[in-house]
Amino acid sequence: GLSGWVAALSAQASDMSGWLLMGLPGAVYALGTGQAWIAVGLFLGTVFNWLCISRRLRRYTIRANNAITFPEYMENRFHDKKQILLLISSIVIVIFFLVYTASALAAGGKLFASVFHMDYRIALTIGAVVILAYTFMGGFLAVCATDFVQGMMMLVALLVVPIGAYILMSPDGFMANLSASIAPQATDGFLSMIRNGDRNYSAVEIISQLGWGLGYCGMPHILTRFMAVRSEKELKKSKVIAIIWVAISLGMAVIIGIVGRAYLFPTLLGTSGADSSENVFILMITKLFTEDVPIPFIGGIFLCGILAAIMSTADSQLLITASSASKDLYQGVINKKASDKKMMTISRITVIVVAVLAYIIALDPESSIMDLVSNAWAGLGAAFGPTVLLSLFWKRTNLAGAVAGIISGGLTVIIWDYIPLVGGETLGTATGLYSLVVGFAVSLILIAVVSLCTKEPDAQMIQEFEDVAAGRVEK
């Protein structure tokens, strides 16, 4: 029942999170424009997701017994009567969304700590309570509606603040401050897409950053928006709105890192505390609206734009996890006759448990928003991305292949990022290659191999696939 505007901005606002307004600008501020390769990868991934996946996934969820959650779609798509996919998908979602939610809470803690000059842990607690409270008050529709408003706030803040700061400095002042903040001889390198800090990018690093775009194929909190759009007519509108929003937002986030480097000079931001480079946008807003254009109320509204980015992702992650635990795990596997009241209780308990565990993960004030998002994004993208892609576009994909793909993708990311196998280092650290790229490739190959080596899908499953491909479903 979602309209085109709400579906588009809800999907993108729940996707970008505090990472867009803190993590990416902070990386560009610290290391230069070369960090924009991540933004390029994410933009390409967004375009592919909306143009190639959204319509077919919406059709398939209707044709495959009107699925309303992502694991339920997987179960219906592959006629999984033993509910193996339902169980595995739900476990993967709970594990990686826990880390993802921790990144949002950490971003909220850093925002409150910087703005109100309070202890990070107290700030983290306040942020977690606020997000938990309003997630409890609403549900999926309420979250989508608030995400729409939050998406608009994020866009306005991204446009006004860096443009205002640049105008106040003037072009000459901007270049003078930027050169002084880096070292005159390094200015060209800072503005170059082929430089990573004080050295040139390697091919592996560029591939890793572009590889972020692969994650979009397997993000349940984005895919559920495709499933929930009112009609294909509304979906066409959503595609245009979402792609334009993402192009502007990612571009301006990179510009914030560049302009912020010059605008905040002679202040130079480091890697920790209130003066962390991830706080560059917060400090720009504070300086702009308390010193140069002293309208604190407007500055407060723009700071709310950052809070909006954090909340729009955290609430979606909590709800996706809760629906997986209550509908897919509890009702789907444990108690098939569970009442609505019982399901709501389980859902609320899940929200609280996930929020508490995410809070514990985020307690470290030195935790990097970028690192937390990177790990969660890789896990979800590698586990689900190839399976979603092949489930929609290759009719030979079967249940065994889907199971192999989800397990191998998720495990590859865990092994690559967390287990030291090379001289005390993880494979990710030793090679510099992003685990999502490796996990996605391993999962894709195993789905194909296992599907071809096992029994082909039955006639009904093939018919469903062909109906979706030909558009023979209710629209």
Short mmCIF file of C-alpha atoms in Angstrom, two decimals:
data_model
loop_
_atom_site.label_atom_id
_atom_site.label_comp_id
_atom_site.label_asym_id
_atom_site.label_seq_id
_atom_site.Cartn_x
_atom_site.Cartn_y
_atom_site.Cartn_z
CA GLY A 1 0.00 0.00 0.00
CA LEU A 2 2.96 2.39 -0.13
CA SER A 3 2.83 5.36 -2.51
CA GLY A 4 5.67 5.99 -4.95
CA TRP A 5 7.12 8.92 -2.98
CA VAL A 6 6.98 7.16 0.39
CA ALA A 7 8.44 3.91 -1.00
CA ALA A 8 11.32 5.72 -2.71
CA LEU A 9 12.39 7.96 0.16
CA SER A 10 11.70 5.32 2.79
CA ALA A 11 13.90 2.79 0.95
CA GLN A 12 16.76 5.24 0.50
CA ALA A 13 16.53 6.93 3.90
CA SER A 14 16.50 3.55 5.67
CA ASP A 15 19.48 2.55 3.51
CA MET A 16 21.81 5.53 3.92
CA SER A 17 21.65 6.10 7.70
CA GLY A 18 24.14 8.14 9.70
CA TRP A 19 26.79 6.64 7.43
CA LEU A 20 25.77 9.10 4.70
CA LEU A 21 26.09 12.20 6.90
CA MET A 22 28.93 11.07 9.16
CA GLY A 23 30.85 8.05 7.86
CA LEU A 24 31.32 9.04 4.20
CA PRO A 25 32.03 12.78 4.78
CA GLY A 26 34.47 11.77 7.53
CA ALA A 27 36.35 9.41 5.20
CA VAL A 28 36.58 12.09 2.48
CA TYR A 29 37.68 14.71 5.03
CA ALA A 30 40.48 12.45 6.29
CA LEU A 31 41.74 10.86 3.07
CA GLY A 32 40.45 12.91 0.15
CA THR A 33 38.10 12.68 -2.80
CA GLY A 34 39.31 9.19 -3.67
CA GLN A 35 36.94 7.87 -0.99
CA ALA A 36 34.13 8.78 -3.39
CA TRP A 37 34.60 5.41 -5.16
CA ILE A 38 32.28 3.99 -2.46
CA ALA A 39 29.66 6.57 -3.45
CA VAL A 40 30.07 5.64 -7.13
CA GLY A 41 29.59 1.95 -6.30
CA LEU A 42 26.52 2.66 -4.17
CA PHE A 43 24.96 4.84 -6.87
CA LEU A 44 25.44 2.12 -9.50
CA GLY A 45 24.02 -0.45 -7.08
CA THR A 46 20.98 1.73 -6.38
CA VAL A 47 20.28 2.21 -10.09
CA PHE A 48 20.57 -1.53 -10.75
CA ASN A 49 18.34 -2.36 -7.78
CA TRP A 50 15.51 -0.05 -8.85
CA LEU A 51 15.73 -0.73 -12.59
CA CYS A 52 16.31 -4.49 -12.57
CA ILE A 53 15.13 -5.96 -9.26
CA SER A 54 12.27 -3.87 -7.87
CA ARG A 55 9.52 -4.66 -10.43
CA ARG A 56 10.31 -8.35 -10.77
CA LEU A 57 10.58 -8.84 -6.99
CA ARG A 58 7.23 -7.12 -6.45
CA ARG A 59 5.63 -9.37 -9.07
CA TYR A 60 7.22 -12.48 -7.60
CA THR A 61 6.07 -11.76 -4.05
CA ILE A 62 2.49 -11.55 -5.40
CA ARG A 63 2.83 -14.70 -7.52
CA ALA A 64 4.59 -16.63 -4.74
CA ASN A 65 1.64 -16.61 -2.33
CA ASN A 66 1.73 -12.90 -1.37
CA ALA A 67 4.84 -12.91 0.81
CA ILE A 68 5.15 -9.92 3.15
CA THR A 69 8.60 -10.56 4.66
CA PHE A 70 11.87 -11.31 2.90
CA PRO A 71 12.40 -14.81 4.41
CA GLU A 72 8.78 -15.63 3.56
CA TYR A 73 9.46 -14.71 -0.07
CA MET A 74 12.45 -17.07 -0.09
CA GLU A 75 10.35 -19.88 1.36
CA ASN A 76 7.51 -19.39 -1.14
CA ARG A 77 9.80 -18.88 -4.13
CA PHE A 78 11.57 -22.22 -3.63
CA HIS A 79 8.56 -24.19 -2.26
CA ASP A 80 10.51 -24.86 0.91
CA LYS A 81 8.05 -27.06 2.83
CA LYS A 82 10.68 -27.96 5.43
CA GLN A 83 11.25 -24.22 6.09
CA ILE A 84 15.04 -24.50 5.88
CA LEU A 85 15.35 -21.16 4.07
CA LEU A 86 13.00 -19.47 6.51
CA LEU A 87 15.21 -20.54 9.41
CA ILE A 88 18.56 -19.74 7.77
CA SER A 89 17.42 -16.37 6.39
CA SER A 90 16.03 -15.30 9.75
CA ILE A 91 19.25 -16.23 11.57
CA VAL A 92 21.40 -14.33 9.06
CA ILE A 93 19.13 -11.27 9.35
CA VAL A 94 19.28 -11.27 13.16
CA ILE A 95 23.10 -11.65 13.24
CA PHE A 96 24.03 -8.96 10.71
CA PHE A 97 21.24 -6.53 11.52
CA LEU A 98 22.49 -6.58 15.09
CA VAL A 99 25.80 -5.10 13.89
CA TYR A 100 23.96 -2.73 11.53
CA THR A 101 21.75 -1.44 14.35
CA ALA A 102 24.86 -0.93 16.49
CA SER A 103 26.26 1.40 13.79
CA ALA A 104 23.09 3.52 13.92
CA LEU A 105 23.17 3.72 17.71
CA ALA A 106 26.86 4.66 17.65
CA ALA A 107 26.08 7.44 15.18
CA GLY A 108 23.31 8.72 17.46
CA GLY A 109 25.65 8.63 20.45
CA LYS A 110 28.32 10.60 18.61
CA LEU A 111 25.76 13.16 17.47
CA PHE A 112 24.39 13.82 20.98
CA ALA A 113 27.87 13.76 22.52
CA SER A 114 29.15 16.35 20.04
CA VAL A 115 26.14 18.68 20.14
CA PHE A 116 25.51 18.64 23.90
CA HIS A 117 29.11 18.06 25.05
CA MET A 118 28.10 15.08 27.16
CA ASP A 119 29.69 11.73 27.87
CA TYR A 120 29.41 9.39 24.89
CA ARG A 121 27.79 6.57 26.88
CA ILE A 122 25.10 8.86 28.28
CA ALA A 123 24.50 10.22 24.78
CA LEU A 124 24.30 6.66 23.40
CA THR A 125 21.72 5.74 26.03
CA ILE A 126 19.52 8.74 25.19
CA GLY A 127 19.70 7.97 21.46
CA ALA A 128 18.84 4.29 21.99
CA VAL A 129 15.85 5.11 24.21
CA VAL A 130 14.46 7.65 21.69
CA ILE A 131 14.76 5.23 18.75
CA LEU A 132 13.32 2.33 20.75
CA ALA A 133 10.37 4.41 22.00
CA TYR A 134 9.10 5.60 18.65
CA THR A 135 9.71 2.25 16.94
CA PHE A 136 7.39 0.76 19.58
CA MET A 137 4.73 3.41 18.93
CA GLY A 138 4.35 2.64 15.24
CA GLY A 139 4.91 -0.23 12.86
CA PHE A 140 5.97 -0.72 9.25
CA LEU A 141 3.62 1.93 7.80
CA ALA A 142 4.49 4.43 10.54
CA VAL A 143 8.20 3.87 10.00
CA CYS A 144 7.83 4.33 6.23
CA ALA A 145 5.90 7.58 6.71
CA THR A 146 8.48 8.99 9.14
CA ASP A 147 11.28 7.82 6.83
CA PHE A 148 9.73 9.94 4.07
CA VAL A 149 9.90 13.07 6.23
CA GLN A 150 13.39 12.17 7.42
CA GLY A 151 14.55 11.63 3.85
CA MET A 152 13.41 15.13 2.91
CA MET A 153 15.18 16.61 5.95
CA MET A 154 18.39 14.81 5.04
CA LEU A 155 18.24 16.13 1.48
CA VAL A 156 17.72 19.76 2.55
CA ALA A 157 20.57 19.58 5.08
CA LEU A 158 22.91 18.01 2.51
CA LEU A 159 22.21 20.80 0.03
CA VAL A 160 22.12 23.91 2.20
CA VAL A 161 25.08 23.46 4.58
CA PRO A 162 28.01 22.78 2.17
CA ILE A 163 26.73 25.33 -0.37
CA GLY A 164 26.30 27.96 2.37
CA ALA A 165 29.78 27.27 3.76
CA TYR A 166 31.37 27.49 0.30
CA ILE A 167 29.65 30.83 -0.45
CA LEU A 168 30.83 32.30 2.86
CA MET A 169 34.44 31.30 2.11
CA SER A 170 34.36 32.36 -1.58
CA PRO A 171 36.18 30.22 -4.20
CA ASP A 172 39.56 31.81 -3.42
CA GLY A 173 39.12 31.43 0.32
CA PHE A 174 38.09 27.81 -0.13
CA MET A 175 41.23 26.91 -2.11
CA ALA A 176 43.48 28.85 0.28
CA ASN A 177 42.05 27.11 3.35
CA LEU A 178 42.08 23.69 1.69
CA SER A 179 45.74 24.06 0.69
CA ALA A 180 46.68 25.29 4.16
CA SER A 181 44.87 22.39 5.86
CA ILE A 182 46.67 19.74 3.81
CA ALA A 183 49.96 21.21 2.58
CA PRO A 184 50.02 23.13 -0.71
CA GLN A 185 51.80 20.39 -2.63
CA ALA A 186 49.18 17.81 -1.61
CA THR A 187 46.05 19.72 -2.66
CA ASP A 188 45.84 18.10 -6.10
CA GLY A 189 46.17 14.67 -4.50
CA PHE A 190 43.37 15.42 -2.01
CA LEU A 191 41.05 16.33 -4.88
CA SER A 192 42.08 13.35 -7.04
CA MET A 193 39.97 10.22 -7.45
CA ILE A 194 43.08 8.08 -7.87
CA ARG A 195 44.68 9.03 -4.53
CA ASN A 196 44.00 7.30 -1.22
CA GLY A 197 45.47 9.61 1.40
CA ASP A 198 49.18 9.96 0.67
CA ARG A 199 49.41 7.26 -2.03
CA ASN A 200 47.75 6.08 -5.23
CA TYR A 201 44.84 3.69 -5.16
CA SER A 202 45.50 0.08 -6.08
CA ALA A 203 43.14 -1.80 -8.38
CA VAL A 204 42.07 -3.99 -5.44
CA GLU A 205 41.05 -0.94 -3.40
CA ILE A 206 38.97 0.54 -6.23
CA ILE A 207 37.28 -2.82 -6.84
CA SER A 208 36.56 -3.11 -3.11
CA GLN A 209 34.95 0.32 -2.94
CA LEU A 210 32.90 -0.16 -6.12
CA GLY A 211 31.93 -3.55 -4.69
CA TRP A 212 29.76 -1.84 -2.07
CA GLY A 213 27.13 -1.55 -4.81
CA LEU A 214 26.69 -5.35 -4.85
CA GLY A 215 25.15 -5.19 -1.40
CA TYR A 216 21.91 -3.63 -2.62
CA CYS A 217 20.71 -6.90 -4.13
CA GLY A 218 20.46 -8.46 -0.67
CA MET A 219 19.30 -5.77 1.78
CA PRO A 220 16.00 -6.93 3.37
CA HIS A 221 15.10 -3.45 4.67
CA ILE A 222 15.27 -2.09 1.10
CA LEU A 223 13.76 -5.12 -0.65
CA THR A 224 10.68 -5.06 1.61
CA ARG A 225 9.90 -1.55 0.28
CA PHE A 226 9.83 -2.96 -3.26
CA MET A 227 7.44 -5.66 -2.03
CA ALA A 228 5.15 -3.10 -0.38
CA VAL A 229 4.65 -0.58 -3.23
CA ARG A 230 0.96 -0.07 -4.09
CA SER A 231 1.26 -0.78 -7.82
CA GLU A 232 3.71 -1.03 -10.70
CA LYS A 233 2.61 2.43 -11.78
CA GLU A 234 3.72 3.80 -8.41
CA LEU A 235 6.94 1.79 -8.72
CA LYS A 236 7.85 3.62 -11.94
CA LYS A 237 7.56 6.91 -10.06
CA SER A 238 9.60 5.51 -7.15
CA LYS A 239 12.51 4.60 -9.45
CA VAL A 240 12.97 8.15 -10.70
CA ILE A 241 12.59 9.74 -7.25
CA ALA A 242 14.98 7.29 -5.55
CA ILE A 243 17.72 7.52 -8.18
CA ILE A 244 17.67 11.34 -8.18
CA TRP A 245 17.66 11.44 -4.36
CA VAL A 246 20.63 9.07 -4.15
CA ALA A 247 22.65 10.90 -6.82
CA ILE A 248 22.23 14.24 -5.04
CA SER A 249 22.73 12.83 -1.54
CA LEU A 250 25.89 10.84 -2.28
CA GLY A 251 27.40 13.69 -4.29
CA MET A 252 26.72 16.25 -1.56
CA ALA A 253 28.04 13.92 1.16
CA VAL A 254 31.39 13.80 -0.68
CA ILE A 255 31.33 17.58 -1.11
CA ILE A 256 30.73 18.01 2.65
CA GLY A 257 34.02 16.20 3.35
CA ILE A 258 35.90 18.44 0.91
CA VAL A 259 34.27 21.77 1.84
CA GLY A 260 34.37 20.90 5.54
CA ARG A 261 38.15 20.46 5.39
CA ALA A 262 38.51 24.07 4.26
CA TYR A 263 35.61 25.60 6.21
CA LEU A 264 36.67 24.30 9.64
CA PHE A 265 40.35 25.25 9.16
CA PRO A 266 42.44 26.01 11.27
CA THR A 267 40.68 23.26 13.23
CA LEU A 268 41.91 19.85 12.03
CA LEU A 269 39.85 16.82 12.96
CA GLY A 270 41.38 13.52 14.06
CA THR A 271 40.08 10.00 14.55
CA SER A 272 38.38 10.00 17.96
CA GLY A 273 36.13 11.89 20.35
CA ALA A 274 34.17 15.05 19.61
CA ASP A 275 36.87 16.12 17.12
CA SER A 276 36.60 12.93 15.04
CA SER A 277 36.50 13.45 11.28
CA GLU A 278 33.14 11.62 11.31
CA ASN A 279 31.72 14.70 13.08
CA VAL A 280 32.68 17.08 10.25
CA PHE A 281 29.06 17.75 9.20
CA ILE A 282 27.95 18.35 12.80
CA LEU A 283 30.77 20.85 13.36
CA MET A 284 30.03 22.58 10.03
CA ILE A 285 26.39 23.09 11.01
CA THR A 286 27.38 24.32 14.47
CA LYS A 287 29.88 26.85 13.11
CA LEU A 288 27.64 28.02 10.27
CA PHE A 289 24.58 28.73 12.40
CA THR A 290 26.23 29.99 15.61
CA GLU A 291 29.12 32.07 14.22
CA ASP A 292 28.71 33.02 10.54
CA VAL A 293 24.91 33.09 10.24
CA PRO A 294 23.74 33.07 13.87
CA ILE A 295 20.33 31.42 13.56
CA PRO A 296 20.64 28.56 16.08
CA PHE A 297 17.08 27.34 15.49
CA ILE A 298 17.83 26.61 11.82
CA GLY A 299 21.07 24.92 12.86
CA GLY A 300 19.04 22.74 15.22
CA ILE A 301 16.73 21.74 12.37
CA PHE A 302 19.71 20.68 10.25
CA LEU A 303 21.19 18.70 13.14
CA CYS A 304 17.82 16.96 13.22
CA GLY A 305 18.56 15.99 9.62
CA ILE A 306 21.49 13.91 10.88
CA LEU A 307 19.33 12.42 13.62
CA ALA A 308 16.72 11.67 10.94
CA ALA A 309 19.29 9.68 8.96
CA ILE A 310 20.20 7.66 12.03
CA MET A 311 16.64 7.00 13.16
CA SER A 312 15.29 6.10 9.71
CA THR A 313 17.78 3.24 9.49
CA ALA A 314 17.66 2.05 13.09
CA ASP A 315 13.87 1.74 13.15
CA SER A 316 13.82 -0.22 9.88
CA GLN A 317 16.53 -2.58 11.11
CA LEU A 318 14.72 -3.20 14.40
CA LEU A 319 11.43 -3.90 12.62
CA ILE A 320 12.95 -6.22 10.00
CA THR A 321 14.68 -8.18 12.77
CA ALA A 322 11.49 -8.29 14.84
CA SER A 323 9.39 -9.53 11.91
CA SER A 324 11.98 -12.21 11.14
CA ALA A 325 11.95 -13.42 14.75
CA SER A 326 8.18 -13.28 15.30
CA LYS A 327 6.61 -14.17 11.93
CA ASP A 328 9.35 -16.22 10.30
CA LEU A 329 11.08 -17.97 13.21
CA TYR A 330 8.37 -18.16 15.89
CA GLN A 331 5.19 -18.54 13.83
CA GLY A 332 6.88 -20.13 10.82
CA VAL A 333 8.99 -22.73 12.64
CA ILE A 334 8.12 -22.96 16.36
CA ASN A 335 4.39 -22.27 16.78
CA LYS A 336 2.40 -22.18 13.54
CA LYS A 337 -0.87 -21.44 15.37
CA ALA A 338 0.47 -18.41 17.26
CA SER A 339 -2.14 -15.67 17.74
CA ASP A 340 -1.66 -12.07 16.61
CA LYS A 341 -1.34 -11.02 20.25
CA LYS A 342 1.38 -13.60 20.87
CA MET A 343 3.19 -12.53 17.67
CA MET A 344 3.12 -8.88 18.76
CA THR A 345 4.58 -9.82 22.15
CA ILE A 346 7.41 -11.81 20.53
CA SER A 347 8.04 -8.93 18.11
CA ARG A 348 8.33 -6.38 20.93
CA ILE A 349 10.61 -8.62 22.98
CA THR A 350 12.85 -9.04 19.91
CA VAL A 351 13.05 -5.27 19.40
CA ILE A 352 14.16 -4.79 23.01
CA VAL A 353 16.71 -7.64 22.94
CA VAL A 354 18.26 -6.52 19.64
CA ALA A 355 18.40 -2.89 20.81
CA VAL A 356 20.13 -3.90 24.06
CA LEU A 357 22.70 -6.10 22.29
CA ALA A 358 23.35 -3.40 19.68
CA TYR A 359 23.75 -0.89 22.51
CA ILE A 360 26.43 -3.12 24.11
CA ILE A 361 28.32 -3.40 20.79
CA ALA A 362 28.18 0.40 20.34
CA LEU A 363 29.39 1.16 23.91
CA ASP A 364 32.99 1.60 22.72
CA PRO A 365 33.33 5.36 22.02
CA GLU A 366 36.11 4.59 19.50
CA SER A 367 33.84 2.35 17.42
CA SER A 368 33.86 3.41 13.78
CA ILE A 369 30.49 3.92 12.10
CA MET A 370 32.13 3.13 8.77
CA ASP A 371 33.58 -0.20 9.99
CA LEU A 372 30.33 -1.38 11.61
CA VAL A 373 28.28 -0.55 8.50
CA SER A 374 30.91 -2.17 6.28
CA ASN A 375 30.75 -5.49 8.15
CA ALA A 376 26.95 -5.65 8.29
CA TRP A 377 26.54 -4.56 4.66
CA ALA A 378 28.99 -7.23 3.51
CA GLY A 379 27.28 -10.00 5.47
CA LEU A 380 23.76 -9.24 4.25
CA GLY A 381 24.84 -8.50 0.68
CA ALA A 382 26.92 -11.67 0.28
CA ALA A 383 24.36 -13.95 1.96
CA PHE A 384 21.24 -12.72 0.16
CA GLY A 385 22.34 -10.75 -2.92
CA PRO A 386 23.27 -13.63 -5.28
CA THR A 387 20.26 -15.69 -4.12
CA VAL A 388 17.83 -12.83 -4.81
CA LEU A 389 19.44 -12.13 -8.18
CA LEU A 390 19.32 -15.71 -9.41
CA SER A 391 15.89 -16.39 -7.88
CA LEU A 392 14.52 -13.61 -10.10
CA PHE A 393 16.48 -14.20 -13.31
CA TRP A 394 17.52 -17.90 -13.51
CA LYS A 395 14.71 -20.44 -13.44
CA ARG A 396 17.09 -23.36 -12.85
CA THR A 397 17.88 -22.04 -9.33
CA ASN A 398 16.54 -24.52 -6.78
CA LEU A 399 16.17 -24.87 -3.02
CA ALA A 400 19.52 -26.62 -2.51
CA GLY A 401 21.30 -23.90 -4.48
CA ALA A 402 19.60 -21.13 -2.49
CA VAL A 403 20.58 -22.74 0.84
CA ALA A 404 24.17 -23.18 -0.35
CA GLY A 405 24.31 -19.54 -1.51
CA ILE A 406 23.03 -18.00 1.71
CA ILE A 407 25.24 -20.10 3.99
CA SER A 408 28.40 -19.75 1.89
CA GLY A 409 28.00 -15.99 1.40
CA GLY A 410 27.48 -15.27 5.10
CA LEU A 411 30.25 -17.62 6.26
CA THR A 412 32.74 -16.24 3.73
CA VAL A 413 32.28 -12.72 5.14
CA ILE A 414 32.68 -13.93 8.74
CA ILE A 415 35.84 -15.92 7.89
CA TRP A 416 37.29 -13.12 5.70
CA ASP A 417 36.71 -10.34 8.25
CA TYR A 418 37.01 -11.97 11.67
CA ILE A 419 39.31 -15.04 11.63
CA PRO A 420 43.08 -14.35 11.52
CA LEU A 421 44.41 -16.87 9.01
CA VAL A 422 47.50 -15.10 7.60
CA GLY A 423 50.26 -14.35 10.09
CA GLY A 424 47.82 -13.15 12.74
CA GLU A 425 45.86 -11.06 10.21
CA THR A 426 42.47 -11.64 8.65
CA LEU A 427 42.28 -12.28 4.91
CA GLY A 428 40.53 -8.92 4.55
CA THR A 429 43.44 -7.07 6.16
CA ALA A 430 46.09 -9.09 4.33
CA THR A 431 44.60 -8.70 0.85
CA GLY A 432 42.80 -5.36 1.15
CA LEU A 433 39.86 -6.89 -0.74
CA TYR A 434 36.38 -6.15 0.63
CA SER A 435 34.71 -9.29 1.98
CA LEU A 436 31.45 -8.50 0.13
CA VAL A 437 33.17 -8.92 -3.25
CA VAL A 438 34.58 -12.32 -2.24
CA GLY A 439 31.43 -13.51 -0.47
CA PHE A 440 29.20 -12.46 -3.37
CA ALA A 441 31.37 -14.36 -5.89
CA VAL A 442 31.55 -17.51 -3.72
CA SER A 443 27.79 -17.48 -3.14
CA LEU A 444 27.01 -16.92 -6.84
CA ILE A 445 29.25 -19.79 -7.93
CA LEU A 446 27.90 -22.22 -5.32
CA ILE A 447 24.27 -21.45 -6.14
CA ALA A 448 24.93 -22.26 -9.80
CA VAL A 449 27.00 -25.38 -9.12
CA VAL A 450 24.71 -26.86 -6.45
CA SER A 451 21.55 -26.07 -8.47
CA LEU A 452 22.96 -27.81 -11.56
CA CYS A 453 24.14 -30.83 -9.52
CA THR A 454 20.80 -31.38 -7.78
CA LYS A 455 17.20 -31.95 -8.85
CA GLU A 456 15.78 -29.27 -11.11
CA PRO A 457 12.77 -27.19 -9.93
CA ASP A 458 9.33 -28.79 -10.31
CA ALA A 459 6.83 -27.76 -12.99
CA GLN A 460 4.87 -25.45 -10.69
CA MET A 461 8.00 -23.51 -9.70
CA ILE A 462 9.00 -23.15 -13.36
CA GLN A 463 5.48 -21.95 -14.22
CA GLU A 464 5.61 -19.30 -11.47
CA PHE A 465 8.96 -18.08 -12.79
CA GLU A 466 7.66 -17.82 -16.35
CA ASP A 467 4.50 -16.02 -15.21
CA VAL A 468 6.62 -13.42 -13.43
CA ALA A 469 8.98 -13.03 -16.40
CA ALA A 470 6.03 -12.52 -18.75
CA GLY A 471 4.18 -10.19 -16.36
CA ARG A 472 1.23 -12.58 -15.92
CA VAL A 473 0.49 -11.54 -12.33
CA GLU A 474 -1.89 -9.19 -10.59
CA LYS A 475 -0.44 -5.66 -10.73
#
